[in-house]
mmCIF file of N, CA and C in Angstrom:
data_model
loop_
_atom_site.group_PDB
_atom_site.id
_atom_site.type_symbol
_atom_site.label_atom_id
_atom_site.label_comp_id
_atom_site.label_asym_id
_atom_site.label_seq_id
_atom_site.Cartn_x
_atom_site.Cartn_y
_atom_site.Cartn_z
ATOM 1 N N MET A 509 -74.143 -180.479 2.323
ATOM 2 C CA MET A 509 -74.490 -179.443 2.183
ATOM 3 C C MET A 509 -75.349 -179.242 0.815
ATOM 4 N N LEU A 510 -76.280 -178.233 1.185
ATOM 5 C CA LEU A 510 -77.135 -178.243 0.522
ATOM 6 C C LEU A 510 -76.844 -176.843 -0.583
ATOM 7 N N THR A 511 -77.116 -177.376 -1.727
ATOM 8 C CA THR A 511 -76.408 -176.035 -2.521
ATOM 9 C C THR A 511 -77.145 -175.240 -3.262
ATOM 10 N N LEU A 512 -78.737 -176.511 -4.252
ATOM 11 C CA LEU A 512 -79.226 -175.569 -4.669
ATOM 12 C C LEU A 512 -80.120 -175.021 -4.028
ATOM 13 N N ALA A 513 -80.765 -174.076 -4.896
ATOM 14 C CA ALA A 513 -81.421 -172.695 -4.204
ATOM 15 C C ALA A 513 -82.999 -173.807 -4.145
ATOM 16 N N THR A 514 -83.503 -174.269 -4.840
ATOM 17 C CA THR A 514 -84.673 -175.588 -5.013
ATOM 18 C C THR A 514 -84.550 -175.855 -3.121
ATOM 19 N N ASP A 515 -83.886 -177.195 -2.828
ATOM 20 C CA ASP A 515 -83.648 -177.400 -1.552
ATOM 21 C C ASP A 515 -83.510 -176.299 -0.164
ATOM 22 N N LEU A 516 -82.655 -175.261 -0.488
ATOM 23 C CA LEU A 516 -83.076 -173.921 0.517
ATOM 24 C C LEU A 516 -84.623 -173.598 0.759
ATOM 25 N N ASP A 517 -85.020 -173.304 -0.807
ATOM 26 C CA ASP A 517 -86.398 -172.417 -0.675
ATOM 27 C C ASP A 517 -87.104 -173.769 0.166
ATOM 28 N N ALA A 518 -86.885 -175.093 -0.193
ATOM 29 C CA ALA A 518 -88.177 -175.874 0.520
ATOM 30 C C ALA A 518 -87.578 -176.002 1.506
ATOM 31 N N LEU A 519 -86.709 -176.363 2.507
ATOM 32 C CA LEU A 519 -86.602 -176.107 4.014
ATOM 33 C C LEU A 519 -86.825 -174.745 4.641
ATOM 34 N N THR A 520 -86.648 -173.849 3.306
ATOM 35 C CA THR A 520 -87.057 -172.451 4.562
ATOM 36 C C THR A 520 -88.564 -172.026 4.785
ATOM 37 N N ARG A 521 -89.392 -173.020 3.476
ATOM 38 C CA ARG A 521 -91.112 -173.370 3.398
ATOM 39 C C ARG A 521 -91.601 -174.132 4.508
ATOM 40 N N PHE A 522 -90.673 -175.051 4.591
ATOM 41 C CA PHE A 522 -90.871 -175.950 6.033
ATOM 42 C C PHE A 522 -91.005 -175.388 7.249
ATOM 43 N N GLY A 523 -89.836 -175.131 7.563
ATOM 44 C CA GLY A 523 -89.317 -174.306 8.473
ATOM 45 C C GLY A 523 -90.569 -173.197 9.049
ATOM 46 N N ARG A 524 -90.833 -172.149 8.132
ATOM 47 C CA ARG A 524 -91.848 -171.041 7.901
ATOM 48 C C ARG A 524 -93.563 -171.780 8.920
ATOM 49 N N ALA A 525 -93.851 -172.991 8.150
ATOM 50 C CA ALA A 525 -94.777 -173.505 8.632
ATOM 51 C C ALA A 525 -94.672 -174.443 9.787
ATOM 52 N N LEU A 526 -93.499 -174.689 10.172
ATOM 53 C CA LEU A 526 -93.399 -174.951 11.776
ATOM 54 C C LEU A 526 -92.886 -174.161 12.533
ATOM 55 N N ALA A 527 -92.986 -173.208 12.481
ATOM 56 C CA ALA A 527 -92.389 -171.503 13.686
ATOM 57 C C ALA A 527 -93.725 -171.399 14.115
ATOM 58 N N ASP A 528 -95.068 -171.557 13.589
ATOM 59 C CA ASP A 528 -96.132 -171.159 14.453
ATOM 60 C C ASP A 528 -97.094 -172.117 15.216
ATOM 61 N N PRO A 529 -96.966 -172.592 16.483
ATOM 62 C CA PRO A 529 -97.495 -173.734 16.779
ATOM 63 C C PRO A 529 -99.307 -174.415 16.235
ATOM 64 N N ILE A 530 -100.023 -173.018 15.692
ATOM 65 C CA ILE A 530 -100.717 -173.384 15.182
ATOM 66 C C ILE A 530 -100.875 -174.062 13.899
ATOM 67 N N ARG A 531 -99.655 -173.526 13.035
ATOM 68 C CA ARG A 531 -99.659 -174.169 12.042
ATOM 69 C C ARG A 531 -99.484 -176.295 12.345
ATOM 70 N N CYS A 532 -98.524 -176.265 13.085
ATOM 71 C CA CYS A 532 -97.822 -177.355 13.275
ATOM 72 C C CYS A 532 -99.263 -178.441 13.953
ATOM 73 N N ARG A 533 -100.075 -177.442 14.076
ATOM 74 C CA ARG A 533 -101.338 -178.368 15.083
ATOM 75 C C ARG A 533 -102.014 -178.409 14.309
ATOM 76 N N LEU A 534 -101.945 -177.812 12.820
ATOM 77 C CA LEU A 534 -103.343 -178.150 11.292
ATOM 78 C C LEU A 534 -102.183 -179.125 10.904
ATOM 79 N N LEU A 535 -100.826 -178.802 11.031
ATOM 80 C CA LEU A 535 -100.483 -180.204 9.991
ATOM 81 C C LEU A 535 -100.389 -181.668 10.832
ATOM 82 N N LEU A 536 -99.830 -182.107 12.155
ATOM 83 C CA LEU A 536 -100.010 -183.053 12.643
ATOM 84 C C LEU A 536 -101.640 -183.001 12.951
ATOM 85 N N ALA A 537 -102.671 -182.449 13.107
ATOM 86 C CA ALA A 537 -104.204 -182.699 12.676
ATOM 87 C C ALA A 537 -104.424 -183.730 11.183
ATOM 88 N N LEU A 538 -103.856 -182.974 10.055
ATOM 89 C CA LEU A 538 -103.895 -183.253 9.044
ATOM 90 C C LEU A 538 -102.970 -184.600 8.958
ATOM 91 N N HIS A 539 -102.196 -184.619 9.350
ATOM 92 C CA HIS A 539 -101.405 -185.984 8.854
ATOM 93 C C HIS A 539 -102.157 -186.938 9.515
ATOM 94 N N GLU A 540 -103.019 -187.119 11.115
ATOM 95 C CA GLU A 540 -103.938 -187.613 11.311
ATOM 96 C C GLU A 540 -105.321 -188.045 10.274
ATOM 97 N N ALA A 541 -105.891 -186.954 9.492
ATOM 98 C CA ALA A 541 -106.472 -187.521 8.575
ATOM 99 C C ALA A 541 -107.514 -186.461 7.807
ATOM 100 N N PRO A 542 -107.293 -186.040 6.867
ATOM 101 C CA PRO A 542 -108.311 -184.718 5.896
ATOM 102 C C PRO A 542 -109.151 -184.678 6.452
ATOM 103 N N ALA A 543 -109.446 -183.298 6.492
ATOM 104 C CA ALA A 543 -110.292 -182.521 7.291
ATOM 105 C C ALA A 543 -110.774 -181.038 6.927
ATOM 106 N N HIS A 544 -112.327 -180.751 6.810
ATOM 107 C CA HIS A 544 -112.794 -179.542 6.362
ATOM 108 C C HIS A 544 -112.525 -178.610 7.410
ATOM 109 N N PRO A 545 -112.472 -177.119 7.282
ATOM 110 C CA PRO A 545 -112.054 -176.174 7.780
ATOM 111 C C PRO A 545 -112.793 -175.685 8.809
ATOM 112 N N SER A 546 -114.152 -176.244 9.421
ATOM 113 C CA SER A 546 -115.203 -176.010 10.147
ATOM 114 C C SER A 546 -114.545 -177.107 11.076
ATOM 115 N N ASP A 547 -114.329 -178.313 10.752
ATOM 116 C CA ASP A 547 -113.360 -179.434 12.322
ATOM 117 C C ASP A 547 -112.354 -179.307 12.205
ATOM 118 N N LEU A 548 -111.721 -178.576 11.092
ATOM 119 C CA LEU A 548 -110.115 -178.070 12.034
ATOM 120 C C LEU A 548 -110.762 -176.836 12.996
ATOM 121 N N ALA A 549 -111.187 -175.529 12.575
ATOM 122 C CA ALA A 549 -111.232 -174.492 13.633
ATOM 123 C C ALA A 549 -111.769 -174.897 14.461
ATOM 124 N N GLU A 550 -112.838 -175.851 15.104
ATOM 125 C CA GLU A 550 -113.394 -176.461 15.796
ATOM 126 C C GLU A 550 -112.858 -177.300 16.838
ATOM 127 N N ALA A 551 -111.936 -177.996 16.533
ATOM 128 C CA ALA A 551 -110.723 -179.252 16.860
ATOM 129 C C ALA A 551 -109.599 -178.413 17.426
ATOM 130 N N LEU A 552 -109.075 -177.125 16.801
ATOM 131 C CA LEU A 552 -107.793 -176.142 16.969
ATOM 132 C C LEU A 552 -108.244 -175.251 18.436
ATOM 133 N N GLY A 553 -109.521 -175.158 18.340
ATOM 134 C CA GLY A 553 -110.553 -173.534 19.413
ATOM 135 C C GLY A 553 -110.198 -172.670 18.727
ATOM 136 N N ILE A 554 -110.186 -172.633 17.354
ATOM 137 C CA ILE A 554 -109.496 -170.815 16.792
ATOM 138 C C ILE A 554 -111.067 -170.426 15.954
ATOM 139 N N SER A 555 -111.254 -169.077 15.266
ATOM 140 C CA SER A 555 -111.892 -168.801 14.648
ATOM 141 C C SER A 555 -111.891 -169.313 12.943
ATOM 142 N N ARG A 556 -112.749 -169.306 12.394
ATOM 143 C CA ARG A 556 -112.558 -169.455 10.842
ATOM 144 C C ARG A 556 -111.567 -168.522 10.179
ATOM 145 N N THR A 557 -111.931 -167.888 10.219
ATOM 146 C CA THR A 557 -111.059 -166.241 9.957
ATOM 147 C C THR A 557 -109.532 -166.470 10.468
ATOM 148 N N ARG A 558 -108.833 -166.789 11.134
ATOM 149 C CA ARG A 558 -107.885 -167.458 12.201
ATOM 150 C C ARG A 558 -107.400 -168.340 11.351
ATOM 151 N N LEU A 559 -107.468 -169.891 11.106
ATOM 152 C CA LEU A 559 -107.944 -170.841 10.354
ATOM 153 C C LEU A 559 -107.435 -170.221 9.140
ATOM 154 N N SER A 560 -108.414 -169.753 8.247
ATOM 155 C CA SER A 560 -108.128 -169.284 6.816
ATOM 156 C C SER A 560 -106.911 -168.892 6.712
ATOM 157 N N ASN A 561 -106.423 -167.885 7.290
ATOM 158 C CA ASN A 561 -105.186 -167.564 6.810
ATOM 159 C C ASN A 561 -103.820 -168.387 7.711
ATOM 160 N N HIS A 562 -103.990 -169.065 8.323
ATOM 161 C CA HIS A 562 -103.176 -170.597 8.378
ATOM 162 C C HIS A 562 -103.201 -171.369 7.313
ATOM 163 N N LEU A 563 -104.054 -172.089 6.847
ATOM 164 C CA LEU A 563 -104.305 -172.982 5.866
ATOM 165 C C LEU A 563 -103.985 -172.309 4.072
ATOM 166 N N ALA A 564 -104.177 -170.550 4.637
ATOM 167 C CA ALA A 564 -103.877 -169.854 2.761
ATOM 168 C C ALA A 564 -101.936 -169.844 3.219
ATOM 169 N N CYS A 565 -101.266 -169.580 4.307
ATOM 170 C CA CYS A 565 -100.247 -169.994 4.495
ATOM 171 C C CYS A 565 -99.401 -170.954 3.944
ATOM 172 N N LEU A 566 -99.588 -172.108 4.803
ATOM 173 C CA LEU A 566 -99.676 -173.841 4.761
ATOM 174 C C LEU A 566 -100.064 -174.015 2.974
ATOM 175 N N ARG A 567 -100.913 -173.525 2.053
ATOM 176 C CA ARG A 567 -101.049 -173.883 0.271
ATOM 177 C C ARG A 567 -100.279 -172.902 0.447
ATOM 178 N N ASP A 568 -99.454 -171.796 0.293
ATOM 179 C CA ASP A 568 -98.122 -171.102 0.049
ATOM 180 C C ASP A 568 -96.976 -171.981 -0.045
ATOM 181 N N CYS A 569 -97.004 -172.848 1.297
ATOM 182 C CA CYS A 569 -95.970 -173.727 1.155
ATOM 183 C C CYS A 569 -95.475 -174.895 0.548
ATOM 184 N N GLY A 570 -96.796 -174.952 -0.030
ATOM 185 C CA GLY A 570 -96.997 -176.319 -1.144
ATOM 186 C C GLY A 570 -96.906 -177.731 -0.401
ATOM 187 N N LEU A 571 -97.312 -177.103 1.315
ATOM 188 C CA LEU A 571 -97.586 -178.483 2.354
ATOM 189 C C LEU A 571 -98.573 -179.235 2.415
ATOM 190 N N VAL A 572 -99.941 -178.248 2.357
ATOM 191 C CA VAL A 572 -101.524 -178.898 1.631
ATOM 192 C C VAL A 572 -102.107 -178.698 0.901
ATOM 193 N N VAL A 573 -103.010 -179.148 0.522
ATOM 194 C CA VAL A 573 -103.604 -178.574 -0.634
ATOM 195 C C VAL A 573 -105.073 -179.151 -0.340
ATOM 196 N N ALA A 574 -106.501 -178.143 -0.871
ATOM 197 C CA ALA A 574 -107.661 -177.924 -1.230
ATOM 198 C C ALA A 574 -108.329 -178.626 -1.621
ATOM 199 N N VAL A 575 -109.354 -179.653 -1.456
ATOM 200 C CA VAL A 575 -109.537 -180.533 -2.630
ATOM 201 C C VAL A 575 -111.183 -180.252 -2.124
ATOM 202 N N PRO A 576 -111.263 -179.722 -3.558
ATOM 203 C CA PRO A 576 -113.044 -179.473 -3.353
ATOM 204 C C PRO A 576 -113.736 -180.700 -3.807
ATOM 205 N N GLU A 577 -115.113 -180.705 -2.477
ATOM 206 C CA GLU A 577 -116.276 -181.900 -2.556
ATOM 207 C C GLU A 577 -117.591 -181.019 -2.752
ATOM 208 N N GLY A 578 -118.494 -181.178 -3.822
ATOM 209 C CA GLY A 578 -119.164 -180.427 -3.350
ATOM 210 C C GLY A 578 -119.018 -179.110 -3.320
ATOM 211 N N ARG A 579 -119.900 -178.602 -2.288
ATOM 212 C CA ARG A 579 -119.679 -177.256 -2.151
ATOM 213 C C ARG A 579 -118.745 -176.856 -0.789
ATOM 214 N N ARG A 580 -118.434 -177.601 -0.618
ATOM 215 C CA ARG A 580 -116.935 -177.747 0.621
ATOM 216 C C ARG A 580 -115.667 -177.890 0.252
ATOM 217 N N THR A 581 -114.760 -177.919 0.914
ATOM 218 C CA THR A 581 -113.441 -178.026 0.324
ATOM 219 C C THR A 581 -113.021 -179.052 1.738
ATOM 220 N N ARG A 582 -112.212 -179.916 1.386
ATOM 221 C CA ARG A 582 -111.262 -180.927 2.564
ATOM 222 C C ARG A 582 -109.940 -180.171 2.131
ATOM 223 N N TYR A 583 -109.421 -180.059 3.239
ATOM 224 C CA TYR A 583 -107.843 -180.065 3.023
ATOM 225 C C TYR A 583 -106.887 -181.749 3.462
ATOM 226 N N GLU A 584 -105.260 -181.229 3.272
ATOM 227 C CA GLU A 584 -105.053 -182.570 3.380
ATOM 228 C C GLU A 584 -103.278 -182.653 3.629
ATOM 229 N N LEU A 585 -102.232 -183.121 3.823
ATOM 230 C CA LEU A 585 -101.702 -182.820 3.234
ATOM 231 C C LEU A 585 -100.821 -183.139 1.745
ATOM 232 N N ALA A 586 -100.092 -182.401 1.177
ATOM 233 C CA ALA A 586 -100.300 -182.305 -0.357
ATOM 234 C C ALA A 586 -99.743 -183.445 -0.333
ATOM 235 N N ASP A 587 -98.647 -184.044 0.266
ATOM 236 C CA ASP A 587 -97.878 -185.794 0.168
ATOM 237 C C ASP A 587 -97.878 -186.974 1.282
ATOM 238 N N GLU A 588 -97.820 -187.204 1.348
ATOM 239 C CA GLU A 588 -98.363 -188.554 2.427
ATOM 240 C C GLU A 588 -96.631 -188.693 2.471
ATOM 241 N N ARG A 589 -95.673 -188.467 2.177
ATOM 242 C CA ARG A 589 -94.339 -188.068 2.730
ATOM 243 C C ARG A 589 -94.311 -187.057 3.775
ATOM 244 N N LEU A 590 -94.360 -185.851 3.855
ATOM 245 C CA LEU A 590 -94.590 -185.024 4.473
ATOM 246 C C LEU A 590 -94.950 -185.313 6.140
ATOM 247 N N GLY A 591 -96.041 -186.417 6.401
ATOM 248 C CA GLY A 591 -96.515 -186.449 7.603
ATOM 249 C C GLY A 591 -95.991 -187.453 7.759
ATOM 250 N N HIS A 592 -94.583 -188.016 7.764
ATOM 251 C CA HIS A 592 -93.519 -189.690 7.878
ATOM 252 C C HIS A 592 -92.515 -187.873 8.220
ATOM 253 N N ALA A 593 -92.219 -187.348 7.092
ATOM 254 C CA ALA A 593 -91.705 -185.871 7.938
ATOM 255 C C ALA A 593 -91.515 -185.648 8.693
ATOM 256 N N LEU A 594 -92.806 -184.908 9.363
ATOM 257 C CA LEU A 594 -93.352 -184.870 10.659
ATOM 258 C C LEU A 594 -93.004 -185.441 11.607
ATOM 259 N N GLU A 595 -93.105 -186.672 11.412
ATOM 260 C CA GLU A 595 -92.797 -187.491 13.020
ATOM 261 C C GLU A 595 -91.482 -188.145 12.378
ATOM 262 N N ASP A 596 -90.712 -188.011 11.655
ATOM 263 C CA ASP A 596 -89.982 -188.554 11.519
ATOM 264 C C ASP A 596 -88.980 -187.093 12.616
ATOM 265 N N LEU A 597 -89.243 -185.911 11.981
ATOM 266 C CA LEU A 597 -88.789 -184.720 13.134
ATOM 267 C C LEU A 597 -89.273 -184.869 14.600
ATOM 268 N N ARG A 598 -90.537 -184.998 14.771
ATOM 269 C CA ARG A 598 -91.327 -184.833 16.217
ATOM 270 C C ARG A 598 -90.187 -185.981 16.930
ATOM 271 N N THR A 599 -90.319 -187.668 16.597
ATOM 272 C CA THR A 599 -89.161 -188.155 17.657
ATOM 273 C C THR A 599 -87.793 -188.176 16.983
ATOM 274 N N ALA A 600 -86.902 -187.445 16.288
ATOM 275 C CA ALA A 600 -86.137 -187.045 16.335
ATOM 276 C C ALA A 600 -85.748 -186.119 17.783
ATOM 277 N N VAL A 601 -86.252 -184.403 17.710
ATOM 278 C CA VAL A 601 -86.250 -183.792 18.205
ATOM 279 C C VAL A 601 -86.375 -184.162 20.129
ATOM 280 N N LEU A 602 -87.811 -185.084 20.432
ATOM 281 C CA LEU A 602 -87.965 -186.168 21.519
ATOM 282 C C LEU A 602 -86.610 -186.801 21.710
ATOM 283 N N ALA A 603 -85.983 -187.296 21.383
ATOM 284 C CA ALA A 603 -84.496 -188.078 21.514
ATOM 285 C C ALA A 603 -83.635 -187.251 21.704
ATOM 286 N N VAL A 604 -83.656 -186.510 20.709
ATOM 287 C CA VAL A 604 -82.299 -185.370 20.790
ATOM 288 C C VAL A 604 -82.568 -185.089 22.416
ATOM 289 N N GLU A 605 -83.527 -184.331 23.238
ATOM 290 C CA GLU A 605 -84.206 -183.953 23.967
ATOM 291 C C GLU A 605 -83.574 -184.600 25.445
ATOM 292 N N ALA A 606 -84.101 -186.126 25.092
ATOM 293 C CA ALA A 606 -83.722 -187.172 25.744
ATOM 294 C C ALA A 606 -82.330 -187.560 26.498
ATOM 295 N N ASP A 607 -81.692 -187.299 25.117
ATOM 296 C CA ASP A 607 -80.396 -187.089 25.473
ATOM 297 C C ASP A 607 -79.062 -186.275 25.983
ATOM 298 N N LYS A 608 -79.010 -186.022 27.171
ATOM 299 C CA LYS A 608 -78.410 -185.131 28.098
ATOM 300 C C LYS A 608 -76.694 -186.017 28.144
ATOM 301 N N THR A 609 -76.080 -185.635 27.264
ATOM 302 C CA THR A 609 -75.083 -186.084 27.056
ATOM 303 C C THR A 609 -73.956 -184.915 26.773
ATOM 304 N N CYS A 610 -74.209 -183.420 26.975
ATOM 305 C CA CYS A 610 -73.474 -182.785 26.978
ATOM 306 C C CYS A 610 -73.337 -182.099 28.231
ATOM 307 N N VAL A 611 -71.956 -182.309 28.829
ATOM 308 C CA VAL A 611 -71.949 -181.802 30.092
ATOM 309 C C VAL A 611 -72.324 -180.521 30.283
ATOM 310 N N ASP A 612 -71.945 -179.299 29.096
ATOM 311 C CA ASP A 612 -72.033 -178.011 29.313
ATOM 312 C C ASP A 612 -73.226 -177.277 28.720
ATOM 313 N N ALA A 613 -74.423 -178.279 28.696
ATOM 314 C CA ALA A 613 -75.575 -177.625 28.104
ATOM 315 C C ALA A 613 -76.460 -176.382 28.584
ATOM 316 N N ALA A 614 -75.756 -177.422 30.120
ATOM 317 C CA ALA A 614 -76.894 -175.834 31.222
ATOM 318 C C ALA A 614 -76.162 -174.132 31.063
ATOM 319 N N GLU A 615 -74.720 -174.495 30.689
ATOM 320 C CA GLU A 615 -73.702 -173.800 30.592
ATOM 321 C C GLU A 615 -74.198 -172.555 29.272
ATOM 322 N N LYS A 616 -74.166 -173.566 28.512
ATOM 323 C CA LYS A 616 -73.989 -172.727 26.891
ATOM 324 C C LYS A 616 -75.080 -172.696 26.424
ATOM 325 N N HIS A 617 -76.320 -173.232 27.075
ATOM 326 C CA HIS A 617 -77.622 -172.643 26.783
ATOM 327 C C HIS A 617 -77.805 -173.938 25.129
ATOM 328 N N CYS A 618 -77.193 -174.830 24.975
ATOM 329 C CA CYS A 618 -77.121 -175.101 23.888
ATOM 330 C C CYS A 618 -78.042 -176.362 23.270
ATOM 331 N N CYS A 619 -78.027 -177.539 24.050
ATOM 332 C CA CYS A 619 -78.414 -178.810 24.440
ATOM 333 C C CYS A 619 -80.441 -178.843 25.339
#
């Protein structure tokens, strides 16, 4: 059980980041490789303004960092362990989804 406020805060920030599909796609893209905002906006098919708002959220959550490169800025995950966490979470959710051992899942809407 989590007892420290910092543990709860960290999970809350991670959850807030994952609560939006665009932020999820951004995190997955940055897990693949660092990128510049213009490349991210094009890859995700969203406007630079919208992308900027999502990147600001991810920076505020402490999940991504902006790295100056001359006149441009490159974004990357704040820590490589975040990439591992994303991959672990993704595979765990897919594994649980595939495991339909709960016979009452349809009635209880739980699994």
